[in-house]
Short mmCIF file of C-alpha atoms and ligand atoms in Angstrom, two decimals:
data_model
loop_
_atom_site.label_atom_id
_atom_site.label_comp_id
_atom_site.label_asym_id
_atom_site.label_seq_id
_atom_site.Cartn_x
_atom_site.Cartn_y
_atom_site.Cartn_z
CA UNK A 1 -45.47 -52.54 2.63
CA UNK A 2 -42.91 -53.69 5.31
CA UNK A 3 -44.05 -52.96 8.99
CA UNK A 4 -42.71 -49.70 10.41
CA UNK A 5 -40.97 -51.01 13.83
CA UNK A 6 -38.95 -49.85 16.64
CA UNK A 7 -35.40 -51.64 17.12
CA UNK A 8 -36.28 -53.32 20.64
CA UNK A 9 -38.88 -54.94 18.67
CA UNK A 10 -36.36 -56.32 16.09
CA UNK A 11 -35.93 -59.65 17.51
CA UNK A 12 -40.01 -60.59 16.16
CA UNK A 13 -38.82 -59.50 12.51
CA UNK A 14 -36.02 -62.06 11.81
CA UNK A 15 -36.34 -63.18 7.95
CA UNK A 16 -38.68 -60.49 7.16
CA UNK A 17 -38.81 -57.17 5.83
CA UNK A 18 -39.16 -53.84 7.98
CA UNK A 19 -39.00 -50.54 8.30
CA UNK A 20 -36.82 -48.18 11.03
CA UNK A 21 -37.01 -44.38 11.35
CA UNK A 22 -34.36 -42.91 13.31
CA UNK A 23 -30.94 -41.57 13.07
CA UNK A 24 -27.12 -42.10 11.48
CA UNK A 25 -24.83 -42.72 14.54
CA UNK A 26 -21.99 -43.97 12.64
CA UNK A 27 -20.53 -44.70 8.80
CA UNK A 28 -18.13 -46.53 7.40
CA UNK A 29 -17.98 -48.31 4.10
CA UNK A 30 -15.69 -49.32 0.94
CA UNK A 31 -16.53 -50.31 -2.37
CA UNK A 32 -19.41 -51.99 -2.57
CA UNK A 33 -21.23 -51.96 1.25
CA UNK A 34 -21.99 -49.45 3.01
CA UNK A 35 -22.64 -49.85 7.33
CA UNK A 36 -24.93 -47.13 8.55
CA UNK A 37 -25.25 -47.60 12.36
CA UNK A 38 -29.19 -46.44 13.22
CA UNK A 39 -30.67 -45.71 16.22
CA UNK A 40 -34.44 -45.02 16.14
CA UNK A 41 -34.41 -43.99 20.72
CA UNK A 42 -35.49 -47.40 21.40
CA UNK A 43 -32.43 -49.49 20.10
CA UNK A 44 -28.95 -49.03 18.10
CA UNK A 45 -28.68 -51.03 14.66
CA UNK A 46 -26.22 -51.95 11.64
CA UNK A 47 -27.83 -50.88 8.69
CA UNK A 48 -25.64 -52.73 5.48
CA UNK A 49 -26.07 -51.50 2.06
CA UNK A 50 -24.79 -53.96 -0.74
CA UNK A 51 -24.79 -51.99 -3.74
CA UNK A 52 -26.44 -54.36 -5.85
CA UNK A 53 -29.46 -54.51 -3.62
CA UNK A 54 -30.54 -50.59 -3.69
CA UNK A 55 -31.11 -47.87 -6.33
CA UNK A 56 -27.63 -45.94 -7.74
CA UNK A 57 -29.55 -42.93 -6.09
CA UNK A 58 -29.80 -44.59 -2.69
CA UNK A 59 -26.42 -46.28 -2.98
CA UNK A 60 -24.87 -42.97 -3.48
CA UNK A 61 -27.70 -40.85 -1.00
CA UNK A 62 -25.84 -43.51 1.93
CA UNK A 63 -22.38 -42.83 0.68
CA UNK A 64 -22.59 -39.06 1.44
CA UNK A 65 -25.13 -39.00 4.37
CA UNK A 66 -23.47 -36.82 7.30
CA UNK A 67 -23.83 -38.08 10.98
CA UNK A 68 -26.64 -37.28 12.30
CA UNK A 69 -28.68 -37.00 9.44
CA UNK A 70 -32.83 -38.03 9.71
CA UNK A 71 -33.40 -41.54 7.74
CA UNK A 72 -36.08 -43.96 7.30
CA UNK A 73 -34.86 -47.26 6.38
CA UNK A 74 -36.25 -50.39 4.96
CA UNK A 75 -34.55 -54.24 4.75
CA UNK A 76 -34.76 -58.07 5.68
CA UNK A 77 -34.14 -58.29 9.86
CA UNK A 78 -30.86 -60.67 10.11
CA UNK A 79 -29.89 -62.76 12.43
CA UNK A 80 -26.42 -62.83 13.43
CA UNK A 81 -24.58 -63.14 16.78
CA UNK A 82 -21.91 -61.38 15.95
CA UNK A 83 -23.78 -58.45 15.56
CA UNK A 84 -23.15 -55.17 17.50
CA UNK A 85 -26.33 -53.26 18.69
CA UNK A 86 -28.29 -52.85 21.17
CA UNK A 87 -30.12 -55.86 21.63
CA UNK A 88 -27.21 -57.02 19.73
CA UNK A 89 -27.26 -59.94 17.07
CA UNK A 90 -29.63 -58.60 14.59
CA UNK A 91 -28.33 -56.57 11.28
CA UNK A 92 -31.12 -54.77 8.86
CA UNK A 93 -29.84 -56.02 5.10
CA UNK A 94 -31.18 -52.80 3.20
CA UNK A 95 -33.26 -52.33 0.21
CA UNK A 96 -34.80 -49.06 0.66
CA UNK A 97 -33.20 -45.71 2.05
CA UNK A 98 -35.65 -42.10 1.84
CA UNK A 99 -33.23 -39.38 3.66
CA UNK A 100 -35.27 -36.90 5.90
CA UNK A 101 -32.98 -34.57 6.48
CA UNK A 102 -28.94 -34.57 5.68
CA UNK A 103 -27.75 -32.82 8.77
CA UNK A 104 -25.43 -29.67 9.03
CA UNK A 105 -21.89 -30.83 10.53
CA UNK A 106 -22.77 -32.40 14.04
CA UNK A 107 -20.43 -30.89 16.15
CA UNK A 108 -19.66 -34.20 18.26
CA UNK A 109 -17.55 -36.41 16.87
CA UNK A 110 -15.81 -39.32 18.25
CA UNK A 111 -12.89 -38.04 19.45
CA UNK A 112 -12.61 -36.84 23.14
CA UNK A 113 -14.62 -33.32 23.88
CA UNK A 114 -13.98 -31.47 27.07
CA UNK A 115 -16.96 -31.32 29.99
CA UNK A 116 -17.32 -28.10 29.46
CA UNK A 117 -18.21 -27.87 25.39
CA UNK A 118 -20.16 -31.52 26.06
CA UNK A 119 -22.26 -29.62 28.61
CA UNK A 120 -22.64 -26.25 26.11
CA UNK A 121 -23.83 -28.94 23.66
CA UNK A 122 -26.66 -31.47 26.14
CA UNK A 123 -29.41 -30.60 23.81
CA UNK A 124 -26.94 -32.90 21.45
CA UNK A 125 -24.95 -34.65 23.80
CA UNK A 126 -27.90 -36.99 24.94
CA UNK A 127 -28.05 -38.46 21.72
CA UNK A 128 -24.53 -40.45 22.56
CA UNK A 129 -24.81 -43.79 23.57
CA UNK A 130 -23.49 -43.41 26.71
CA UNK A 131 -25.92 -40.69 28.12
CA UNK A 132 -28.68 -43.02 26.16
CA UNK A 133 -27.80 -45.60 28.55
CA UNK A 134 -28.07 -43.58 31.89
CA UNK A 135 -31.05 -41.93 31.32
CA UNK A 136 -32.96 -45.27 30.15
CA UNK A 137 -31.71 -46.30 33.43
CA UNK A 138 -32.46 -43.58 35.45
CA UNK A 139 -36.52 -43.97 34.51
CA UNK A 140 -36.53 -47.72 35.26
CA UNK A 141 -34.88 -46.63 38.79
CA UNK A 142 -37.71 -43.58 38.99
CA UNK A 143 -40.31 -46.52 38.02
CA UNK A 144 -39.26 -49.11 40.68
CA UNK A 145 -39.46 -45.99 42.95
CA UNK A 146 -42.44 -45.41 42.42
CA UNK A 147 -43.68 -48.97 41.86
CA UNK A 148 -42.66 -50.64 45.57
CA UNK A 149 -44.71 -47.41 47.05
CA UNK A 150 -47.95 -47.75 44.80
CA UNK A 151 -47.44 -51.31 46.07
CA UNK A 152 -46.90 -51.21 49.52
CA UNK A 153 -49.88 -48.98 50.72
CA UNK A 154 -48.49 -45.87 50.23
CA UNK A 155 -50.57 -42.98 48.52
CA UNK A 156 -49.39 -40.25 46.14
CA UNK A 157 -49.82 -36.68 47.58
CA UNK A 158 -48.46 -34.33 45.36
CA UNK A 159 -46.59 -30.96 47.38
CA UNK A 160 -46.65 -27.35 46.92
CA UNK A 161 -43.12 -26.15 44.80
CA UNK A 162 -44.20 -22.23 45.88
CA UNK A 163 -43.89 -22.31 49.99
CA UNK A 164 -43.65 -19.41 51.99
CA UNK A 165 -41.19 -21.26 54.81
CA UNK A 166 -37.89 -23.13 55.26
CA UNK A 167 -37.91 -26.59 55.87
CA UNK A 168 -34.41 -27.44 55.60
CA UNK A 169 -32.42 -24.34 56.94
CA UNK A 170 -32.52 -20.69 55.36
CA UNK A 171 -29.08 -20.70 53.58
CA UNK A 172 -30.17 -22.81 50.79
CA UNK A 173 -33.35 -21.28 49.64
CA UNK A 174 -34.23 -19.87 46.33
CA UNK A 175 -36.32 -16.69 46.88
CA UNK A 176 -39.09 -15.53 44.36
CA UNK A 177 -41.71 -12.97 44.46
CA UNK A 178 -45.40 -14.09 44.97
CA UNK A 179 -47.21 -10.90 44.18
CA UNK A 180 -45.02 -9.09 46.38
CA UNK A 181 -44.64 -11.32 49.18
CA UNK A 182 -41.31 -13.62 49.48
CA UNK A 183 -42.49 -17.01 48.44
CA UNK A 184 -39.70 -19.93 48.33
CA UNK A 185 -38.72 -22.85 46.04
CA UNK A 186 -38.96 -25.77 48.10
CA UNK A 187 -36.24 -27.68 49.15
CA UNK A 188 -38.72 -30.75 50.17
CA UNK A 189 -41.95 -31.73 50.48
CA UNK A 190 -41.78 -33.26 53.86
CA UNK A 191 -43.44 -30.81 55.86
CA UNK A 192 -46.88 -31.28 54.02
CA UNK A 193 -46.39 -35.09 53.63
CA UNK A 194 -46.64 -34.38 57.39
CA UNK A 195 -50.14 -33.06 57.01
CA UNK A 196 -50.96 -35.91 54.62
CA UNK A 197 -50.31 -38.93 56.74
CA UNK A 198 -52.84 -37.67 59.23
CA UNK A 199 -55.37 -38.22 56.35
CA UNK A 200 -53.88 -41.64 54.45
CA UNK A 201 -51.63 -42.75 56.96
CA UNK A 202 -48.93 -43.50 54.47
CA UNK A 203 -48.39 -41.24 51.31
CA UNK A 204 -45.02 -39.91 49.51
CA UNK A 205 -44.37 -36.92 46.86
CA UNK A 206 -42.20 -37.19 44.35
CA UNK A 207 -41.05 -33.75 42.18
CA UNK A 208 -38.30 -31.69 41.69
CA UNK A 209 -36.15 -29.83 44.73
CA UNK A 210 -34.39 -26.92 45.25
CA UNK A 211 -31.42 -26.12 47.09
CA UNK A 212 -29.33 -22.85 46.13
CA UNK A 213 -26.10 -24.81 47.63
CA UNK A 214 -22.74 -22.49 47.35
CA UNK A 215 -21.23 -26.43 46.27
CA UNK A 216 -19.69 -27.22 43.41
CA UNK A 217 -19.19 -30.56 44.28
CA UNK A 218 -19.70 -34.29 41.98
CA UNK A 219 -22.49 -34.88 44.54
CA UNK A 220 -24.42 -31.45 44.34
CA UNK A 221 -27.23 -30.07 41.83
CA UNK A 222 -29.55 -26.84 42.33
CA UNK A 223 -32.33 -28.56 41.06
CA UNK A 224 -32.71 -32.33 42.15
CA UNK A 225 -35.45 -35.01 42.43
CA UNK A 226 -36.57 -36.47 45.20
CA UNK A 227 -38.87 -39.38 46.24
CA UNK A 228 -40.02 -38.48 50.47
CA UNK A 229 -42.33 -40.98 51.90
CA UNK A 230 -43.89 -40.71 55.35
CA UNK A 231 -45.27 -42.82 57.46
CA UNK A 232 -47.94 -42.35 60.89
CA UNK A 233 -47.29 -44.79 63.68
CA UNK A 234 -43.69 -45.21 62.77
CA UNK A 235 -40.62 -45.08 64.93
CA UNK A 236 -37.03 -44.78 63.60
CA UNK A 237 -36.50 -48.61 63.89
CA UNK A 238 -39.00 -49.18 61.61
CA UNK A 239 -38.20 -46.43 59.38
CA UNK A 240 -34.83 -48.10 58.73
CA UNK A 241 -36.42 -51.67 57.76
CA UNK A 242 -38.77 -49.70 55.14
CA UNK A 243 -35.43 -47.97 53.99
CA UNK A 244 -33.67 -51.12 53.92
CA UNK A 245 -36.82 -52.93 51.78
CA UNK A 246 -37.43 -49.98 49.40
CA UNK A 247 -33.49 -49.76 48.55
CA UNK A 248 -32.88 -53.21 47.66
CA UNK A 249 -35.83 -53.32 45.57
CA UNK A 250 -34.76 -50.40 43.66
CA UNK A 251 -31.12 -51.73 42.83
CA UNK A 252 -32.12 -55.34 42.14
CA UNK A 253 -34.59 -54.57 39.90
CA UNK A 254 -32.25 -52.09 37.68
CA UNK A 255 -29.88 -54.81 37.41
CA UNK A 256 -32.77 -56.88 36.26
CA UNK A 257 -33.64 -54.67 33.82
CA UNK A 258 -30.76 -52.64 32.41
CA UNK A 259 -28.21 -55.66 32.35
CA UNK A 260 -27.45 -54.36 29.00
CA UNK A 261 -27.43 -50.12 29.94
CA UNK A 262 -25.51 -51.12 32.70
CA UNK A 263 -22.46 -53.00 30.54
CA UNK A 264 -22.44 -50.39 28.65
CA UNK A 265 -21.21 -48.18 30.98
CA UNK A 266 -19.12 -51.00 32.22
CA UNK A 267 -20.88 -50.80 35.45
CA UNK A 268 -19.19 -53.39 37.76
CA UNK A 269 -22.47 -55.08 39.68
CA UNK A 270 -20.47 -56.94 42.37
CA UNK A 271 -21.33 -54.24 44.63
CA UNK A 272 -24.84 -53.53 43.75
CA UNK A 273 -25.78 -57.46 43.69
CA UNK A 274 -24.76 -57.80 47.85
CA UNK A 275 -27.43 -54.67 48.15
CA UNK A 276 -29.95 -57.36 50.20
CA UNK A 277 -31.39 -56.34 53.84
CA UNK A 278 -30.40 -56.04 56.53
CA UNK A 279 -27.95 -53.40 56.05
CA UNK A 280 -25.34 -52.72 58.68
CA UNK A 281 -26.25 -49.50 60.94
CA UNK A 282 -23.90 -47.53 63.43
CA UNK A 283 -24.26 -44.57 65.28
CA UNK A 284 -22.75 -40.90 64.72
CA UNK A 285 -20.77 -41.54 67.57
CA UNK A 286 -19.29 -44.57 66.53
CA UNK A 287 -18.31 -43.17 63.39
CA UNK A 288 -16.61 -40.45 64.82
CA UNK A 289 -14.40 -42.56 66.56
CA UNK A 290 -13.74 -44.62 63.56
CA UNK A 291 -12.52 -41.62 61.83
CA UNK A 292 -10.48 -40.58 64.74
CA UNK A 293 -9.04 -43.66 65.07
CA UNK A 294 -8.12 -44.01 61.05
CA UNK A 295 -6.95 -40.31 60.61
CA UNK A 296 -4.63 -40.72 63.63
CA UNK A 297 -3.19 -43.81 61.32
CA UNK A 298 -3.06 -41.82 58.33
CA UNK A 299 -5.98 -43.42 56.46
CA UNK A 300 -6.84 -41.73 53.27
CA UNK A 301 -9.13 -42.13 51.43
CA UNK A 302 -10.38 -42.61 47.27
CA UNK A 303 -10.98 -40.85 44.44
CA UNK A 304 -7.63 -38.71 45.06
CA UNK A 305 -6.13 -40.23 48.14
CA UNK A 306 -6.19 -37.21 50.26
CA UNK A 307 -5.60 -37.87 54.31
CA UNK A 308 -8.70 -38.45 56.25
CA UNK A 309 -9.14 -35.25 58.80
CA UNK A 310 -10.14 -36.00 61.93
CA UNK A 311 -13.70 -34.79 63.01
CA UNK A 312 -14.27 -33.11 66.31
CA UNK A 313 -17.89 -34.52 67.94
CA UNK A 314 -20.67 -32.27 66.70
CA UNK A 315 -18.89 -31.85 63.31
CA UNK A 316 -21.23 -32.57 60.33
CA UNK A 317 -19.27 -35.31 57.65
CA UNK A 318 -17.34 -34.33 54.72
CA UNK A 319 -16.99 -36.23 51.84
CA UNK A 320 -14.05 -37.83 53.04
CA UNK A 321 -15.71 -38.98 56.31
CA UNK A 322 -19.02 -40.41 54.75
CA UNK A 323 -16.25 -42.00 51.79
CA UNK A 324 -14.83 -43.65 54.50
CA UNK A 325 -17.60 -44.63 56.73
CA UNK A 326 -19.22 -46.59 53.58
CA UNK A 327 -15.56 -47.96 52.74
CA UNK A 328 -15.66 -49.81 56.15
CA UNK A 329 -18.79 -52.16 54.77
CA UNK A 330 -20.05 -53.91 51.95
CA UNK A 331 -23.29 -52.64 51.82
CA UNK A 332 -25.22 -49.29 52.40
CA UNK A 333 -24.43 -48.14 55.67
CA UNK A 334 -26.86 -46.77 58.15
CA UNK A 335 -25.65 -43.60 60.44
CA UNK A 336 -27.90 -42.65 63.13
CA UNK A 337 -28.63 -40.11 66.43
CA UNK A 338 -26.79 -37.37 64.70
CA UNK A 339 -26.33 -34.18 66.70
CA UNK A 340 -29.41 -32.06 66.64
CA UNK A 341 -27.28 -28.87 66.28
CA UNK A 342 -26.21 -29.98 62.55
CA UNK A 343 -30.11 -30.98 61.57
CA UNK A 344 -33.02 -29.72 60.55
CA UNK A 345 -35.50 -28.55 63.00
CA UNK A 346 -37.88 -30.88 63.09
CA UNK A 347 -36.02 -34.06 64.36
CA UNK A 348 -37.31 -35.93 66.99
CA UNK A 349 -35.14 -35.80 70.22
CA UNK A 350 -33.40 -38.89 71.98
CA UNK A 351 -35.05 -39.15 75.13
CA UNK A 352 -32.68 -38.91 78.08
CA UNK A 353 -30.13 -37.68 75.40
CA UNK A 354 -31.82 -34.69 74.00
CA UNK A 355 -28.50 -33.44 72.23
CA UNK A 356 -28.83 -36.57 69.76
CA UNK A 357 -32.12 -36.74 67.70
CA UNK A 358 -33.83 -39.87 65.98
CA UNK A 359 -32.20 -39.59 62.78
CA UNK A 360 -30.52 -41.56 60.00
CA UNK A 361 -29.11 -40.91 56.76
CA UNK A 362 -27.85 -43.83 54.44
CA UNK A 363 -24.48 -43.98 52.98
CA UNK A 364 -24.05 -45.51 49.69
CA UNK A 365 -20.85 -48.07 49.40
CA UNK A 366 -17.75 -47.07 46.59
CA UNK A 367 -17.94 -43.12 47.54
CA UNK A 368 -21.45 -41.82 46.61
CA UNK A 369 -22.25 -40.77 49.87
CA UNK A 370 -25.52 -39.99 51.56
CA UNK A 371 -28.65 -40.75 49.36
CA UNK A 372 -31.25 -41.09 51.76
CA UNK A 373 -31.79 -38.41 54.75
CA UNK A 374 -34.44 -39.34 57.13
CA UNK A 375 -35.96 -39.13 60.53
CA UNK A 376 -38.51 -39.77 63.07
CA UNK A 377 -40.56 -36.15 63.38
CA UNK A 378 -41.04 -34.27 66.83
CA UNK A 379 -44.46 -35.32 67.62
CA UNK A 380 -45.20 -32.53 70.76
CA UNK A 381 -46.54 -29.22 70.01
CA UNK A 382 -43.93 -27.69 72.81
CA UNK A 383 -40.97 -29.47 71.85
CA UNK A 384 -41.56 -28.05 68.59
CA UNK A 385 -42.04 -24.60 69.00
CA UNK A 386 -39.20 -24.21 71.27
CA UNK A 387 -37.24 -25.94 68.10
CA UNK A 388 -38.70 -23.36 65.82
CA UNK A 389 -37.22 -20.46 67.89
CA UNK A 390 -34.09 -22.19 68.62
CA UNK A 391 -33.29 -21.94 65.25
CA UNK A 392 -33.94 -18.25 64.66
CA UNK A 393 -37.35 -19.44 62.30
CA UNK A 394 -40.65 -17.18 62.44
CA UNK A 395 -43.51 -19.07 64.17
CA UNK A 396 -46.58 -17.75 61.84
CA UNK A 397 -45.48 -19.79 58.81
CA UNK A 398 -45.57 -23.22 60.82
CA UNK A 399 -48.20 -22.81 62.92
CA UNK A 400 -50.23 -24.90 60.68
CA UNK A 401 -47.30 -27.48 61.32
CA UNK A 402 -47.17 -27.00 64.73
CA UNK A 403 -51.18 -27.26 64.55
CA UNK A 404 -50.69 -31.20 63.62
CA UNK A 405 -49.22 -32.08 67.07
CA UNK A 406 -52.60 -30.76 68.24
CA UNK A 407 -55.16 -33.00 66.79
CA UNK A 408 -54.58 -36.80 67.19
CA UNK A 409 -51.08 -36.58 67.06
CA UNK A 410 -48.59 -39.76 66.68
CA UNK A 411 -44.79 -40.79 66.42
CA UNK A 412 -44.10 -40.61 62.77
CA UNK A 413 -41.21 -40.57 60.23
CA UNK A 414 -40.57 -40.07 56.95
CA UNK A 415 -37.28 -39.87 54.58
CA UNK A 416 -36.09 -38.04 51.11
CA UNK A 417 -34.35 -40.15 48.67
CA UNK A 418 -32.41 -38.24 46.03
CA UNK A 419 -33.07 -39.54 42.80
CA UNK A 420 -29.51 -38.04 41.27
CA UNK A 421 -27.26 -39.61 43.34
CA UNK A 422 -29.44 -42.90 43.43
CA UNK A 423 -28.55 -42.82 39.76
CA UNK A 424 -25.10 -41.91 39.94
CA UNK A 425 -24.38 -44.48 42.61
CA UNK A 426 -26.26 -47.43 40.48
CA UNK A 427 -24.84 -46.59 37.14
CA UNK A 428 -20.82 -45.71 38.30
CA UNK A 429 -20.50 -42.35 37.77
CA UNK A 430 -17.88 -39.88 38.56
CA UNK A 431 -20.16 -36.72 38.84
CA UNK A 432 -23.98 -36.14 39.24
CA UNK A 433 -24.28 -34.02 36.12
CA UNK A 434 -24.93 -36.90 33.68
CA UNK A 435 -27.65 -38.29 35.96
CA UNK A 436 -30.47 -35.76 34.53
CA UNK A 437 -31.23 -34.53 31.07
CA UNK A 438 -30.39 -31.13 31.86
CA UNK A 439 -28.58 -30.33 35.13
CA UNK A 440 -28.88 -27.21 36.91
CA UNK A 441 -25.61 -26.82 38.55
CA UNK A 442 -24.40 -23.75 40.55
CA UNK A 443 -22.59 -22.54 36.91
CA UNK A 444 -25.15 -23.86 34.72
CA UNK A 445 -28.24 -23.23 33.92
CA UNK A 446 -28.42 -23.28 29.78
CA UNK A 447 -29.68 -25.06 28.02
O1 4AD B 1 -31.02 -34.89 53.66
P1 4AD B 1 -31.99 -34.03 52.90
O2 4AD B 1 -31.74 -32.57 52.86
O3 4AD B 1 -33.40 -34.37 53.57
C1 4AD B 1 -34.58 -33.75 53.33
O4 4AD B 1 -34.80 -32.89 52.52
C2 4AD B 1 -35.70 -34.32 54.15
N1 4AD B 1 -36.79 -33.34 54.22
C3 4AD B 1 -36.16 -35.62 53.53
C4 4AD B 1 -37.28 -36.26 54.30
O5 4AD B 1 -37.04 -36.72 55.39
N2 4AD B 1 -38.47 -36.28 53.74
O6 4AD B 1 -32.10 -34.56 51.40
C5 4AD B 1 -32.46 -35.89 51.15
C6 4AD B 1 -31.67 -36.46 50.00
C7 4AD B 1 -30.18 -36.56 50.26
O7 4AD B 1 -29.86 -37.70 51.00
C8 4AD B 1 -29.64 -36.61 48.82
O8 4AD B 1 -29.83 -37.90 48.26
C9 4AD B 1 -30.55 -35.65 48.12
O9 4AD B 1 -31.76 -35.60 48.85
N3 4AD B 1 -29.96 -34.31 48.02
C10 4AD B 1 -29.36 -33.82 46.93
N4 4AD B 1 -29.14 -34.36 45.71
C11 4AD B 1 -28.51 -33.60 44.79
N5 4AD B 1 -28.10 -32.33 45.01
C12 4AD B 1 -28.31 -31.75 46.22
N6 4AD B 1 -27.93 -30.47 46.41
C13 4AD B 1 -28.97 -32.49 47.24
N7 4AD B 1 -29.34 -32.24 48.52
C14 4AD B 1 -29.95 -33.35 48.98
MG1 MG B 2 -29.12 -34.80 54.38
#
C-alpha cells in the first residue's frame, strides 16, 4: 500500500509510489493522457494519466471528472523541473484514481468574475490559488507576531470582547445588550493590557476588533485583528525602537518563508527587503508642512492621481496625506506628537506643549497607510480624569482605569498593530477584503 502523503511532503517520495487526497483544480487532456491538476490544502500537483497505465473505468472516471470534484489519487512521485506546482518540479505518474465525490457545476471558472459574485461565493472562492496564497501568508505573518513577543519577554493576557466603555471614541462602537444593560464590542484591548503590565510588566492580547466605521474604504473592515502590546517603564522613544524591531522581524521573516506565496501574487519584495531599523521618524508638524508645501505645487498622489489637499494644522490625515507622507521615504515612516484633539483620550501629554501628546502611528511605504497606532499612556490620576470629561466620557466605567495611576504608577506605552492591513501591505494588495477568510465589511456580513 503506497503511503498516503500531503503534497509539501512530495519532494521525500521521488521514484516511489504514493497516495494524495484532495481536489481537481484543473483538466485538460487528448487522446491518450489525461492532466488532472490536484491540490490536497498543503500543495498544488499535476496528476498525468497515460491510458495504458490505469483501468478503462478509471481512464474514463478522469475523462469526465468536473472541477472541483473530491479524489484520492495514487502514482510514482516524478521528478521534473519543468514541472508546475507548488513546490514545483514534481509530477504524480498515476496508476490508481477512486472518485469521492463528482461535484455539481462549480460556479468559478477561469474566466474573470466580478468582486461582488467572488465575495457572494468566499465559502468557494478561497479554494483559488490566489486567496490560497494570502491566507498561508497571512498565518506565517500572525505566527512571527506572535513568535518575536513569546520571545522577547512579553506575556499573553487575553482581553474582555464584552466591555461596558469606549476606548477609542463613541462613534465607532457596536452596541449589544448584556442582560439589559448596554455592553460594547471592543474596539481594543489596550485599556486592560493597562491593568496587566502592572502585574507582568510586559504582556500583549491578540483577538479580533470592532469598529462600526461609516468607511467603505480598501483600508477599512468592521471586524479586524489586532496584535496590542504594552509595556511598564517605557517612554515613547523606546516604544518606537520596539516598533521598529517587532516590524522588521515580521516582514523579513514572511519573505523567508512565503518566497513562493509571495511570487505568486507577483509580490515585488524590493520594498519589503529595505524594511531594516532604524526607520525614519518625523513629527505631525513636519508633515503638515510637507503637504502644504507639495499641494501648493500640485503634487498628487497614487492609486488615481488625485491632487493632494492641503491640511490645515489640527486636521487628522486622509488617505492622500498618509499616501504621501510614506511616498517621501523608503521605509515605514514614523509620525509623531499628533494633536491631542484628533486622539484618543488616554494619550500622554507633551510637557510644556500640552496641545501635542506622546504619540506615533507608523505609515507603511507604497500607499497602505497607518498599520500601527501607538502611544505613551497618561500616567497621573488628574490628568486623566480631566481627559475623561474633556471628552464628554462617563467617569464610573474607568474608574478602575483611573484607579491604576493610584497604586505604583509608571510611564508606560503600548501600541495596536492591525493584522489586515499588515497583510495587505506585505502581500500587494489593492483592498483589505482578501486579507481574512471572511471579511466583515460595512455591506457584508454573509457568509
Ligand atoms: O490606531 P488604532 O485605533 O489604535 C488602537 O486601537 C490602540 N488602542 C492600539 C494600542 O495602542 N494598543 O488601531 C490600531 C491599528 C491601526 O493602525 C490599523 O492597523 C488597525 O489597527 N485598524 C484597522 N484595521 C482594519 N480596519 C479598521 N477599521 C481598523 N481600524 C484600525
Ligand atoms: Mg489609529
Amino acid at each position: 500500500m503506497a503511503p498516503i502523503i500531503r503534497i509539501e511532503e512530495i519532494a521525500r517520495y521521488v521514484g516511489q509510489e504514493a497516495t494524495l487526497r484532495g481536489w481537481l483544480q484543473l483538466k485538460t487532456g487528448k487522446g491518450k493522457l489525461q492532466f488532472l491538476r490536484v491540490r490536497d490544502g498543503a500543495g498544488i500537483i499535476q496528476a498525468v494519466i497515460f491510458q495504458g497505465n490505469v483501468s478503462a473505468e478509471v481512464f474514463e472516471a478522469a475523462r469526465r471528472l468536473p472541477l472541483e470534484s473530491s479524489l484520492i489519487v495514487t502514482g510514482v512521485v516524478k521528478a521534473d523541473p519543468r514541472a508546475p506546482g507548488v513546490p514545483g518540479g514534481y509530477e504524480l505518474d498515476v496508476r490508481d484514481l477512486k472518485v469521492i465525490q463528482e461535484s455539481a457545476e462549480y460556479p468559478i471558472g477561469p474566466k474573470e468574475h466580478g468582486v461582488e459574485f467572488l465575495m457572494d461565493n468566499r465559502h468557494l472562492w478561497l479554494r483559488s490559488n490566489r486567496q490560497w496564497a494570502i491566507l498561508r501568508t497571512r498565518a506565517t505573518i500572525v505566527k512571527a507576531m506572535r513568535d518575536w513577543l513569546d520571545d522577547n519577554g512579553f506575556v499573553l493576557v487575553d482581553t474582555p470582547i464584552l466591555t461596558p466603555a469606549a476606548a477609542e471614541g463613541t462613534t465607532t462602537l457596536f452596541q449589544t445588550d448584556f442582560h439589559g444593560e448596554p455592553a460594547f464590542l471592543a474596539q481594543t484591548g489596550q485599556l486592560y493590557n493597562e491593568a496587566n503590565i502592572f502585574a507582568f510588566g510586559r504582556v500583549y492580547c491578540f483577538g479580533p476588533t470592532f469598529r462600526a466605521e461609516k468607511s467603505k474604504t480598501r483600508r477599512h473592515l468592521q471586524e479586524f485583528w489586532m496584535v496590542e502590546p504594552e509595556i511598564a517603564f517605557c517612554k515613547l522613544e523606546e516604544l518606537l525602537e520596539i516598533e521598529e524591531q517587532y516590524i522588521s522581524y515580521i516582514v523579513q521573516t514572511t519573505l523567508a518563508e512565503r518566497a513562493a506565496e509571495l511570487k505568486f501574487l507577483e509580490r515585488d519584495t524590493t520594498h519589503l527587503a529595505k524594511v531594516i531599523p532604524p526607520f525614519p521618524r518625523i513629527s505631525y508638524d513636519e508633515a503638515v508642512e510637507r503637504i502644504n508645501a507639495a499641494a501648493a505645487q500640485g503634487a498628487v498622489v497614487p492609486p488615481n492621481d488625485e491632487p493632494l489637499p492641503p491640511l490645515a494644522w489640527g486636521g487628522d490625515f486622509g488617505a492622500p496625506h498618509e499616501t504621501f507622507i510614506a511616498s517621501q521615504f523608503d521605509k515605514p515612516v514614523f509620525v509623531h506628537h499628533y494633536p491631542s484633539a484628533i486622539k484618543a483620550f488616554y494619550m500622554e501629554p507633551e510637557p510644556g506643549r500640552s496641545q501635542v501628546c506622546r504619540s506615533a502611528d507608523l505609515l507603511a511605504p507604497e500607499g497602505y497607510g497607518e498599520i500601527i497606532g501607538g502611544s505613551e499612556r497618561m500616567s497621573d490620576p488628574e490628568v486623566l480624569l480631566a481627559a475623561i470629561d474633556r471628552h464628554g466620557l462617563p467617569r464610573r466605567p474607568y474608574e478602575w482605569y483611573v484607579d491604576l495611576r493610584r497604586y505604583g504608577s509608571v510611564s508606560h506605552s503600548g501600541f495596536g498593530l492591525g493584522v489586515e492591513r499588515t497583510v495587505s501591505w506585505i502581500c500587494g494588495l489593492d483592498h483589505i477584503r482578501e486579507t481574512i477568510a471572511f471579511p466583515r465589511m460595512l455591506n457584508r456580513l454573509t457568509p
